[in-house]
Short mmCIF file of C-alpha atoms in Angstrom, two decimals:
data_model
loop_
_atom_site.label_atom_id
_atom_site.label_comp_id
_atom_site.label_asym_id
_atom_site.label_seq_id
_atom_site.Cartn_x
_atom_site.Cartn_y
_atom_site.Cartn_z
CA UNK Y 1 101.81 111.77 111.29
CA UNK Y 2 104.47 110.60 108.81
CA UNK Y 3 106.67 107.53 109.04
CA UNK Y 4 110.33 108.06 108.20
CA UNK Y 5 112.84 105.22 107.69
CA UNK Y 6 116.54 106.03 107.58
CA UNK Y 7 119.85 104.27 108.07
CA UNK Y 8 120.25 105.90 111.50
CA UNK Y 9 116.78 104.73 112.51
CA UNK Y 10 117.54 101.18 111.47
CA UNK Y 11 120.77 101.19 113.52
CA UNK Y 12 118.89 102.49 116.55
CA UNK Y 13 116.22 99.86 116.09
CA UNK Y 14 118.84 97.10 115.86
CA UNK Y 15 120.66 98.39 118.95
CA UNK Y 16 117.38 98.50 120.90
CA UNK Y 17 116.46 94.97 119.87
CA UNK Y 18 119.89 93.69 120.86
CA UNK Y 19 119.80 95.42 124.23
CA UNK Y 20 116.34 94.00 124.86
CA UNK Y 21 117.71 90.50 124.53
CA UNK Y 22 120.13 90.90 127.42
CA UNK Y 23 123.13 92.56 125.79
CA UNK Y 24 124.61 96.02 125.28
CA UNK Y 25 126.00 97.84 122.27
CA UNK Y 26 129.50 99.10 122.90
CA UNK Y 27 131.84 100.54 120.30
CA UNK Y 28 129.92 98.80 117.46
CA UNK Y 29 130.74 95.42 119.07
CA UNK Y 30 128.30 93.03 120.68
CA UNK Y 31 128.93 92.26 124.33
CA UNK Y 32 126.66 89.43 125.29
CA UNK Y 33 125.67 88.68 128.86
CA UNK Y 34 125.02 85.12 127.69
CA UNK Y 35 128.29 84.17 125.96
CA UNK Y 36 127.24 80.64 125.09
CA UNK Y 37 124.16 81.79 123.22
CA UNK Y 38 125.76 84.97 121.87
CA UNK Y 39 128.31 83.14 119.80
CA UNK Y 40 125.67 81.31 117.82
CA UNK Y 41 125.00 82.29 114.26
CA UNK Y 42 121.57 83.57 113.33
CA UNK Y 43 119.37 80.53 112.78
CA UNK Y 44 116.70 80.23 110.11
CA UNK Y 45 114.12 80.41 112.89
CA UNK Y 46 115.45 83.80 114.05
CA UNK Y 47 115.44 85.15 110.48
CA UNK Y 48 111.87 83.93 109.96
CA UNK Y 49 110.76 85.59 113.20
CA UNK Y 50 112.40 88.92 112.28
CA UNK Y 51 110.92 88.79 108.78
CA UNK Y 52 107.49 87.97 110.21
CA UNK Y 53 107.61 91.07 112.39
CA UNK Y 54 108.96 93.42 109.72
CA UNK Y 55 107.19 92.32 106.52
CA UNK Y 56 103.59 93.18 107.55
CA UNK Y 57 104.69 96.76 108.33
CA UNK Y 58 106.51 97.10 105.01
CA UNK Y 59 103.61 95.52 103.16
CA UNK Y 60 101.04 97.93 104.54
CA UNK Y 61 103.33 100.97 104.27
CA UNK Y 62 104.38 100.31 100.68
CA UNK Y 63 100.86 99.52 99.53
CA UNK Y 64 99.64 102.73 101.13
CA UNK Y 65 102.26 104.66 99.23
CA UNK Y 66 101.33 102.98 95.97
CA UNK Y 67 97.70 103.95 96.45
CA UNK Y 68 98.63 107.45 97.53
CA UNK Y 69 100.94 107.85 94.54
CA UNK Y 70 98.23 106.62 92.21
CA UNK Y 71 95.91 109.31 93.52
CA UNK Y 72 98.35 112.21 93.55
CA UNK Y 73 101.00 111.38 90.92
CA UNK Y 74 100.82 110.86 87.21
CA UNK Y 75 103.47 108.17 87.58
CA UNK Y 76 102.90 106.11 90.77
CA UNK Y 77 106.17 104.20 90.52
CA UNK Y 78 108.14 107.38 89.94
CA UNK Y 79 106.72 108.98 93.08
CA UNK Y 80 107.01 105.87 95.24
CA UNK Y 81 110.56 106.40 96.53
CA UNK Y 82 110.00 110.06 97.34
CA UNK Y 83 106.75 109.39 99.19
CA UNK Y 84 108.22 106.42 101.12
CA UNK Y 85 110.63 108.82 102.79
CA UNK Y 86 107.95 111.34 103.64
CA UNK Y 87 106.79 113.11 100.46
CA UNK Y 88 103.30 114.55 99.87
CA UNK Y 89 100.73 114.79 102.59
CA UNK Y 90 98.61 111.63 102.63
CA UNK Y 91 96.89 112.12 105.99
CA UNK Y 92 93.42 111.60 104.54
CA UNK Y 93 94.39 108.41 102.73
CA UNK Y 94 96.21 107.15 105.78
CA UNK Y 95 93.20 107.78 108.00
CA UNK Y 96 90.93 105.96 105.58
CA UNK Y 97 93.34 103.01 105.36
CA UNK Y 98 93.59 102.82 109.15
CA UNK Y 99 89.80 102.75 109.41
CA UNK Y 100 89.61 99.98 106.81
CA UNK Y 101 92.26 97.91 108.57
CA UNK Y 102 90.43 98.23 111.88
CA UNK Y 103 87.22 97.16 110.17
CA UNK Y 104 89.03 94.17 108.68
CA UNK Y 105 90.39 93.27 112.11
CA UNK Y 106 86.91 93.48 113.59
CA UNK Y 107 85.56 91.18 110.90
CA UNK Y 108 88.37 88.74 111.56
CA UNK Y 109 87.64 88.66 115.29
CA UNK Y 110 83.99 88.11 114.51
CA UNK Y 111 84.86 85.09 112.41
CA UNK Y 112 83.07 86.40 109.35
CA UNK Y 113 84.97 87.44 106.25
CA UNK Y 114 88.65 86.71 106.80
CA UNK Y 115 89.66 83.12 106.07
CA UNK Y 116 93.01 81.44 106.47
CA UNK Y 117 93.00 79.32 103.37
CA UNK Y 118 91.53 81.89 101.00
CA UNK Y 119 90.53 81.15 97.43
CA UNK Y 120 92.62 80.38 94.37
CA UNK Y 121 92.12 83.95 93.11
CA UNK Y 122 93.47 85.59 96.25
CA UNK Y 123 96.90 87.22 95.86
CA UNK Y 124 99.68 85.19 97.43
CA UNK Y 125 102.43 87.82 97.29
CA UNK Y 126 102.79 91.58 97.55
CA UNK Y 127 103.45 91.80 93.82
CA UNK Y 128 100.19 89.97 93.10
CA UNK Y 129 98.35 92.21 95.54
CA UNK Y 130 99.53 95.42 93.82
CA UNK Y 131 98.72 93.94 90.41
CA UNK Y 132 95.25 92.91 91.55
CA UNK Y 133 94.53 96.31 93.06
CA UNK Y 134 95.73 98.11 89.90
CA UNK Y 135 93.83 95.97 87.38
CA UNK Y 136 90.54 95.79 89.29
CA UNK Y 137 90.76 99.35 90.66
CA UNK Y 138 89.57 98.22 94.06
CA UNK Y 139 89.05 100.58 96.96
CA UNK Y 140 91.00 100.80 100.21
CA UNK Y 141 88.49 98.63 102.08
CA UNK Y 142 89.09 95.74 99.66
CA UNK Y 143 92.83 96.28 99.98
CA UNK Y 144 92.60 96.11 103.80
CA UNK Y 145 90.63 92.86 103.77
CA UNK Y 146 92.96 91.21 101.26
CA UNK Y 147 96.00 92.36 103.24
CA UNK Y 148 94.61 90.90 106.46
CA UNK Y 149 93.82 87.65 104.65
CA UNK Y 150 97.35 87.45 103.29
CA UNK Y 151 98.87 88.07 106.75
CA UNK Y 152 96.59 85.47 108.33
CA UNK Y 153 97.54 82.95 105.68
CA UNK Y 154 101.26 83.63 106.15
CA UNK Y 155 100.91 83.22 109.93
CA UNK Y 156 99.12 79.92 109.42
CA UNK Y 157 101.89 78.67 107.11
CA UNK Y 158 104.60 79.67 109.61
CA UNK Y 159 102.80 78.00 112.54
CA UNK Y 160 102.26 74.83 110.51
CA UNK Y 161 105.95 74.73 109.59
CA UNK Y 162 106.92 75.24 113.24
CA UNK Y 163 104.58 72.43 114.29
CA UNK Y 164 106.08 70.02 111.75
CA UNK Y 165 109.62 71.02 112.67
CA UNK Y 166 108.92 70.52 116.39
CA UNK Y 167 107.28 67.15 115.78
CA UNK Y 168 110.12 65.88 113.60
CA UNK Y 169 112.69 67.11 116.13
CA UNK Y 170 111.06 65.19 118.97
CA UNK Y 171 110.70 62.07 116.85
CA UNK Y 172 114.37 62.27 115.89
CA UNK Y 173 115.26 62.55 119.58
CA UNK Y 174 113.60 59.20 120.32
CA UNK Y 175 115.31 57.19 117.61
CA UNK Y 176 118.32 54.90 117.90
CA UNK Y 177 121.14 55.85 115.50
CA UNK Y 178 122.19 53.12 113.09
CA UNK Y 179 125.80 53.27 114.31
CA UNK Y 180 124.73 52.68 117.92
CA UNK Y 181 122.47 49.79 116.91
CA UNK Y 182 125.26 48.24 114.84
CA UNK Y 183 127.71 48.58 117.73
CA UNK Y 184 125.41 46.52 119.94
CA UNK Y 185 125.02 43.86 117.24
CA UNK Y 186 128.77 43.67 116.61
CA UNK Y 187 129.53 43.26 120.32
CA UNK Y 188 126.86 40.56 120.61
CA UNK Y 189 128.59 38.70 117.76
CA UNK Y 190 131.94 39.22 119.50
CA UNK Y 191 130.48 37.65 122.64
CA UNK Y 192 129.41 34.60 120.62
CA UNK Y 193 132.68 33.97 118.74
CA UNK Y 194 135.38 35.31 121.06
CA UNK Y 195 136.13 33.56 124.34
CA UNK Y 196 137.84 36.69 125.69
CA UNK Y 197 134.57 38.60 125.29
CA UNK Y 198 132.90 36.04 127.55
CA UNK Y 199 135.57 36.18 130.24
CA UNK Y 200 134.49 36.91 133.77
CA UNK Y 201 134.38 40.55 134.88
CA UNK Y 202 135.66 41.55 137.25
CA UNK Y 203 138.53 39.10 137.61
CA UNK Y 204 138.26 36.71 140.60
CA UNK Y 205 140.87 38.60 142.63
CA UNK Y 206 138.70 41.74 142.48
CA UNK Y 207 135.34 40.17 143.34
CA UNK Y 208 135.56 41.29 146.97
CA UNK Y 209 135.55 44.95 145.89
CA UNK Y 210 131.96 44.66 144.68
CA UNK Y 211 130.70 44.58 148.27
CA UNK Y 212 133.56 46.37 150.05
CA UNK Y 213 132.09 49.60 151.47
CA UNK Y 214 135.53 51.23 151.67
CA UNK Y 215 135.53 51.64 147.87
CA UNK Y 216 133.67 54.30 145.89
CA UNK Y 217 130.69 52.63 144.21
CA UNK Y 218 129.11 54.15 141.07
CA UNK Y 219 125.79 52.80 139.72
CA UNK Y 220 124.52 53.02 136.12
CA UNK Y 221 121.22 51.59 134.86
CA UNK Y 222 121.51 51.62 131.07
CA UNK Y 223 121.24 49.68 127.82
CA UNK Y 224 123.43 52.15 125.91
CA UNK Y 225 126.98 50.80 125.49
CA UNK Y 226 128.47 54.01 124.12
CA UNK Y 227 126.91 56.17 126.85
CA UNK Y 228 128.07 53.82 129.62
CA UNK Y 229 131.59 53.89 128.19
CA UNK Y 230 131.65 57.71 128.16
CA UNK Y 231 130.39 57.97 131.75
CA UNK Y 232 132.95 55.47 133.05
CA UNK Y 233 135.92 56.75 131.05
CA UNK Y 234 135.22 60.41 131.93
CA UNK Y 235 134.92 59.47 135.62
CA UNK Y 236 138.23 57.61 135.51
CA UNK Y 237 140.06 60.32 133.58
CA UNK Y 238 139.14 62.97 136.15
CA UNK Y 239 139.56 60.85 139.29
CA UNK Y 240 142.49 61.38 141.67
CA UNK Y 241 142.14 57.80 142.95
CA UNK Y 242 140.77 55.67 140.09
CA UNK Y 243 141.85 52.47 141.86
CA UNK Y 244 139.15 53.13 144.49
CA UNK Y 245 136.32 53.22 141.93
CA UNK Y 246 133.90 50.33 141.42
CA UNK Y 247 131.33 50.66 138.61
CA UNK Y 248 128.09 48.64 138.72
CA UNK Y 249 126.46 48.57 135.27
CA UNK Y 250 122.95 47.09 135.36
CA UNK Y 251 121.38 46.38 131.98
CA UNK Y 252 118.53 44.37 130.48
CA UNK Y 253 118.74 40.87 129.05
CA UNK Y 254 118.88 41.88 125.38
CA UNK Y 255 121.88 44.18 125.93
CA UNK Y 256 123.72 42.06 128.49
CA UNK Y 257 125.93 40.10 126.08
CA UNK Y 258 126.92 43.24 124.15
CA UNK Y 259 127.68 45.24 127.31
CA UNK Y 260 129.63 42.34 128.83
CA UNK Y 261 131.69 41.85 125.66
CA UNK Y 262 132.59 45.55 125.47
CA UNK Y 263 133.98 45.78 129.00
CA UNK Y 264 135.63 42.36 128.71
CA UNK Y 265 137.76 43.27 125.70
CA UNK Y 266 138.39 46.91 126.71
CA UNK Y 267 140.51 47.35 129.82
CA UNK Y 268 139.79 50.29 132.14
CA UNK Y 269 142.99 50.12 134.18
CA UNK Y 270 142.96 49.84 137.95
CA UNK Y 271 139.21 50.34 138.46
CA UNK Y 272 136.65 47.55 138.58
CA UNK Y 273 133.55 47.19 136.40
CA UNK Y 274 130.68 44.81 137.04
CA UNK Y 275 128.11 44.17 134.29
CA UNK Y 276 124.95 42.50 135.50
CA UNK Y 277 121.73 41.71 133.67
CA UNK Y 278 118.32 41.97 135.28
CA UNK Y 279 117.78 38.28 134.53
CA UNK Y 280 120.62 37.44 136.91
CA UNK Y 281 118.88 38.83 139.99
CA UNK Y 282 117.15 36.36 142.28
CA UNK Y 283 114.69 38.60 144.11
CA UNK Y 284 112.08 37.42 146.61
CA UNK Y 285 108.61 36.79 145.24
CA UNK Y 286 107.13 39.94 146.84
CA UNK Y 287 109.76 42.15 145.19
CA UNK Y 288 109.08 40.60 141.77
CA UNK Y 289 105.35 41.20 142.23
CA UNK Y 290 105.91 44.82 143.29
CA UNK Y 291 108.20 45.53 140.31
CA UNK Y 292 105.69 44.00 137.89
CA UNK Y 293 102.85 46.04 139.41
CA UNK Y 294 104.94 49.23 139.20
CA UNK Y 295 105.70 48.69 135.52
CA UNK Y 296 102.06 47.90 134.68
CA UNK Y 297 100.85 51.14 136.29
CA UNK Y 298 103.51 53.14 134.44
CA UNK Y 299 102.33 51.53 131.19
CA UNK Y 300 98.76 52.60 131.97
CA UNK Y 301 99.92 56.14 132.80
CA UNK Y 302 101.81 56.26 129.50
CA UNK Y 303 98.83 54.93 127.54
CA UNK Y 304 96.45 57.46 129.14
CA UNK Y 305 98.72 60.44 128.48
CA UNK Y 306 99.58 59.32 124.96
CA UNK Y 307 95.91 59.05 124.02
CA UNK Y 308 95.13 62.47 125.52
CA UNK Y 309 98.10 64.20 123.86
CA UNK Y 310 96.79 67.16 121.85
CA UNK Y 311 98.16 68.86 118.76
CA UNK Y 312 98.84 72.11 120.62
CA UNK Y 313 101.07 70.19 123.05
CA UNK Y 314 103.47 69.60 120.18
CA UNK Y 315 103.65 73.22 119.05
CA UNK Y 316 107.00 74.89 119.37
CA UNK Y 317 107.44 77.36 122.21
CA UNK Y 318 104.15 76.67 124.02
CA UNK Y 319 105.84 75.73 127.30
CA UNK Y 320 104.33 72.23 127.35
CA UNK Y 321 107.54 70.35 126.60
CA UNK Y 322 107.18 68.31 129.82
CA UNK Y 323 104.07 66.72 128.31
CA UNK Y 324 106.20 65.48 125.43
CA UNK Y 325 107.99 63.11 127.81
CA UNK Y 326 105.26 60.66 126.93
CA UNK Y 327 106.92 60.29 123.51
CA UNK Y 328 110.10 59.02 125.14
CA UNK Y 329 110.66 55.25 125.47
CA UNK Y 330 112.09 55.94 128.94
CA UNK Y 331 108.51 56.55 130.11
CA UNK Y 332 107.96 52.79 130.12
CA UNK Y 333 111.55 51.60 130.45
CA UNK Y 334 112.07 49.19 133.35
CA UNK Y 335 115.67 50.36 133.74
CA UNK Y 336 114.47 53.95 134.12
CA UNK Y 337 112.01 53.07 136.88
CA UNK Y 338 114.19 50.57 138.74
CA UNK Y 339 116.21 53.31 140.47
CA UNK Y 340 113.54 53.26 143.18
CA UNK Y 341 114.74 49.70 143.93
CA UNK Y 342 118.43 50.51 144.44
CA UNK Y 343 118.45 49.01 147.99
CA UNK Y 344 117.24 45.69 146.54
CA UNK Y 345 119.68 45.85 143.61
CA UNK Y 346 122.66 46.34 145.94
CA UNK Y 347 121.80 44.81 149.32
CA UNK Y 348 125.45 44.79 150.52
CA UNK Y 349 126.24 48.46 149.86
CA UNK Y 350 125.67 51.43 152.17
CA UNK Y 351 126.33 54.45 149.95
CA UNK Y 352 126.43 54.80 146.17
CA UNK Y 353 126.69 57.58 143.60
CA UNK Y 354 124.03 57.16 140.93
CA UNK Y 355 124.75 58.55 137.44
CA UNK Y 356 122.48 58.71 134.41
CA UNK Y 357 124.00 57.50 131.14
CA UNK Y 358 123.70 60.94 129.50
CA UNK Y 359 126.21 62.72 131.74
CA UNK Y 360 129.88 63.62 131.27
CA UNK Y 361 132.15 63.88 134.32
CA UNK Y 362 134.61 66.79 134.23
CA UNK Y 363 136.09 66.84 137.75
CA UNK Y 364 137.00 64.40 140.52
CA UNK Y 365 133.92 62.95 142.25
CA UNK Y 366 135.66 61.59 145.35
CA UNK Y 367 134.22 64.27 147.70
CA UNK Y 368 130.69 63.02 146.97
CA UNK Y 369 131.25 59.88 149.05
CA UNK Y 370 132.34 62.03 152.01
CA UNK Y 371 129.28 64.29 151.97
CA UNK Y 372 127.28 64.61 155.17
CA UNK Y 373 123.67 63.93 154.20
CA UNK Y 374 122.31 65.18 157.56
CA UNK Y 375 120.27 62.02 158.10
CA UNK Y 376 118.71 62.37 154.63
CA UNK Y 377 118.48 59.57 152.07
CA UNK Y 378 119.53 61.37 148.88
CA UNK Y 379 121.83 64.29 148.06
CA UNK Y 380 120.92 66.33 144.99
CA UNK Y 381 121.28 69.77 143.41
CA UNK Y 382 118.21 71.93 143.99
CA UNK Y 383 119.14 75.47 142.98
CA UNK Y 384 120.23 76.12 139.42
CA UNK Y 385 123.31 77.77 137.92
CA UNK Y 386 121.41 81.07 137.70
CA UNK Y 387 121.04 81.49 141.48
CA UNK Y 388 118.99 80.61 144.55
CA UNK Y 389 115.39 79.60 143.83
CA UNK Y 390 116.21 79.90 140.12
CA UNK Y 391 115.17 76.78 138.27
CA UNK Y 392 113.59 77.65 134.90
CA UNK Y 393 111.37 74.87 133.62
CA UNK Y 394 111.68 72.64 136.67
CA UNK Y 395 109.41 73.91 139.36
CA UNK Y 396 106.77 71.66 140.86
CA UNK Y 397 104.09 73.35 138.73
CA UNK Y 398 105.93 72.06 135.63
CA UNK Y 399 105.39 68.44 136.70
CA UNK Y 400 102.19 68.30 138.75
CA UNK Y 401 98.55 69.18 138.26
CA UNK Y 402 97.87 71.78 140.94
CA UNK Y 403 94.19 71.96 140.10
CA UNK Y 404 93.95 68.65 141.94
CA UNK Y 405 93.36 69.28 145.68
CA UNK Y 406 95.55 66.32 146.67
CA UNK Y 407 98.59 67.90 145.02
CA UNK Y 408 97.88 71.53 145.94
CA UNK Y 409 97.44 70.63 149.62
CA UNK Y 410 100.93 69.13 150.07
CA UNK Y 411 103.21 70.85 147.52
CA UNK Y 412 104.30 74.41 146.73
CA UNK Y 413 103.96 74.97 143.00
CA UNK Y 414 106.82 77.52 142.88
CA UNK Y 415 109.33 75.34 144.69
CA UNK Y 416 112.35 74.05 142.77
CA UNK Y 417 112.51 70.36 141.91
CA UNK Y 418 115.71 68.57 142.88
CA UNK Y 419 117.73 67.21 139.99
CA UNK Y 420 117.90 63.48 139.43
CA UNK Y 421 120.58 61.76 137.38
CA UNK Y 422 123.52 62.73 139.63
CA UNK Y 423 122.71 61.69 143.20
CA UNK Y 424 124.29 60.27 146.32
CA UNK Y 425 122.10 57.64 148.00
CA UNK Y 426 122.44 56.46 151.58
CA UNK Y 427 121.08 52.94 151.01
CA UNK Y 428 121.40 52.02 154.66
CA UNK Y 429 119.07 54.82 155.74
CA UNK Y 430 116.81 54.17 152.74
CA UNK Y 431 116.19 50.60 153.97
CA UNK Y 432 115.05 51.97 157.33
CA UNK Y 433 112.54 54.30 155.67
CA UNK Y 434 109.28 53.63 153.83
CA UNK Y 435 110.23 55.49 150.63
CA UNK Y 436 109.62 52.58 148.23
CA UNK Y 437 106.27 51.81 149.87
CA UNK Y 438 105.22 55.48 149.59
CA UNK Y 439 106.24 55.42 145.92
CA UNK Y 440 103.83 52.52 145.29
CA UNK Y 441 101.06 54.23 147.27
CA UNK Y 442 101.30 57.28 145.01
CA UNK Y 443 101.22 55.09 141.89
CA UNK Y 444 98.00 53.44 143.09
CA UNK Y 445 96.52 56.84 143.99
CA UNK Y 446 97.32 58.07 140.48
CA UNK Y 447 95.64 54.97 139.05
CA UNK Y 448 92.50 55.50 141.14
CA UNK Y 449 92.32 59.24 140.32
CA UNK Y 450 92.38 58.74 136.56
CA UNK Y 451 96.07 59.61 136.09
CA UNK Y 452 95.43 63.33 136.62
CA UNK Y 453 97.93 63.99 139.43
CA UNK Y 454 101.07 64.63 137.39
CA UNK Y 455 102.45 64.97 133.91
CA UNK Y 456 103.99 61.90 132.21
CA UNK Y 457 107.49 60.86 133.24
CA UNK Y 458 109.35 58.88 135.86
CA UNK Y 459 110.30 61.84 138.06
CA UNK Y 460 106.98 63.04 139.60
CA UNK Y 461 106.20 59.94 141.72
CA UNK Y 462 109.85 59.85 142.87
CA UNK Y 463 109.60 63.51 143.95
CA UNK Y 464 106.60 62.63 146.11
CA UNK Y 465 108.22 59.52 147.59
CA UNK Y 466 111.45 61.33 148.52
CA UNK Y 467 109.69 64.38 149.98
CA UNK Y 468 111.60 65.53 153.13
CA UNK Y 469 114.41 63.05 152.40
CA UNK Y 470 116.57 65.28 150.16
CA UNK Y 471 119.81 67.03 151.16
CA UNK Y 472 120.66 69.95 148.87
CA UNK Y 473 124.24 70.20 147.60
CA UNK Y 474 126.14 72.92 145.72
CA UNK Y 475 124.89 73.50 142.16
CA UNK Y 476 128.42 73.25 140.76
CA UNK Y 477 128.23 69.48 141.15
CA UNK Y 478 125.55 69.07 138.52
CA UNK Y 479 124.59 71.30 135.57
CA UNK Y 480 121.52 69.91 133.80
CA UNK Y 481 119.43 71.15 130.88
CA UNK Y 482 121.84 70.46 128.05
CA UNK Y 483 120.21 68.79 125.07
CA UNK Y 484 117.50 71.41 124.75
CA UNK Y 485 117.42 73.88 121.86
CA UNK Y 486 118.68 76.97 123.58
CA UNK Y 487 121.02 76.21 126.50
CA UNK Y 488 121.71 79.61 128.03
CA UNK Y 489 124.33 78.42 130.50
CA UNK Y 490 127.54 80.44 130.49
CA UNK Y 491 130.48 78.56 128.98
CA UNK Y 492 132.62 79.23 132.06
CA UNK Y 493 129.92 77.74 134.32
CA UNK Y 494 129.79 74.64 132.13
CA UNK Y 495 133.55 74.21 132.28
CA UNK Y 496 133.71 74.52 136.06
CA UNK Y 497 130.82 72.09 136.69
CA UNK Y 498 131.78 68.67 138.03
CA UNK Y 499 129.16 66.96 135.85
CA UNK Y 500 127.26 68.18 132.80
CA UNK Y 501 123.97 66.47 132.10
CA UNK Y 502 122.37 66.21 128.65
CA UNK Y 503 118.92 65.80 130.15
CA UNK Y 504 117.16 67.26 127.08
CA UNK Y 505 116.00 65.23 124.08
CA UNK Y 506 119.04 66.07 121.91
CA UNK Y 507 121.48 63.54 123.32
CA UNK Y 508 125.14 63.83 122.25
CA UNK Y 509 124.99 60.57 120.26
CA UNK Y 510 122.14 61.86 118.05
CA UNK Y 511 122.52 63.87 114.85
CA UNK Y 512 120.31 66.61 116.29
CA UNK Y 513 122.68 66.98 119.24
CA UNK Y 514 124.82 70.10 119.48
CA UNK Y 515 128.29 69.61 117.90
CA UNK Y 516 129.72 71.52 120.88
#
């Protein structure tokens, strides 16, 4: 059997590869079923993958032809082109080479001869391999073993590069940009030297709105000034009734002066903004004890998972990206975990819309306050943009350890997880339930079971605590998953969504974030 390579064959191969990725070839133009991804240029990673698939074939085929030409031609190089396109019969040589390659593969699987690192005398390129074979006049068996060693070494180099790239990407996602850090410092200085930056917000005539249930209350728990500004400004710009909006920004003590100064010197029009630090809350003793206990257990969960993190968990494309949540500071952030104490944070409010600080509002949110929660505590998006029961990467099996009988007995591993970060909470009904107590019970159970119930992150215990208390809403309210490497969401779906959520590591304020 001969192998022929022609221009027509290459075009057919390219068309088949394109169609296999979800598109069709029409009139020599690419029609992509995923427009957002289709408009991307070929990345270095894609080129490396294509080269990795094609080069071993070319390497073996060309070397075979060189050997065949050496045996049957007086001038091997002169015969090479002719034989590459199907010249003299080399069935015997090809059969012998195939046998040698299979033998080399068997030795590799047995862990005997093939090594990844190789020696200093091993050829490192195809040119060196041909030169070595010509000078030393080695047989086909030696050629097969050296070829397998070269391929194994190249694969090792590629995997190592992917590991480093993935590790650096995740580390970059957890950093604080210099500009964002400087902004906080500059606003803290403004608070110290400028009386206007220390002025009371909201103004005294608007204080009553903070507890007036007829207004639309939005809650943010954040220490990121820029992100809070984007969330509030985008909500106001898209609102039909901005004068009805009241924003409650809760931050920590170190960011309080900076956050207060920003919203004191920057007017937001007819809406009201409250900036409150955690140090300003006067909670009962039992609440303080419960919050401290919660944070201590989350620290222990983080420490356990960080110590048990393995190298293969950091490899690119292994599907274990949920385990990398342990690298995020939010895993032990008090602000991130305090959302389970919303009834205590706002004892005078009945219904609030909770927004994460990595969202952008694109349409009016007023209808959210009029939603019928059907006696549930929280409203959230369950199904994804791709259809009913379609939630890639966020099923219960992605967050929980279903080998544990406690988890497998109460949860369905293929069920979709509801999205947090854009939620409507009925605080009045929450206070009548035992959700917060159940949350603490699960934390203690995780502690007593050796932290083997779920993967690291703040979401899993909340999913357990809010079980049977979630009202599903239309997926157009909340599109999550942005901030990952390959968002496959259609551009039209993104534009029609009420809120887009950069829930992935590549936040918009980071250099690794998408410029789009």
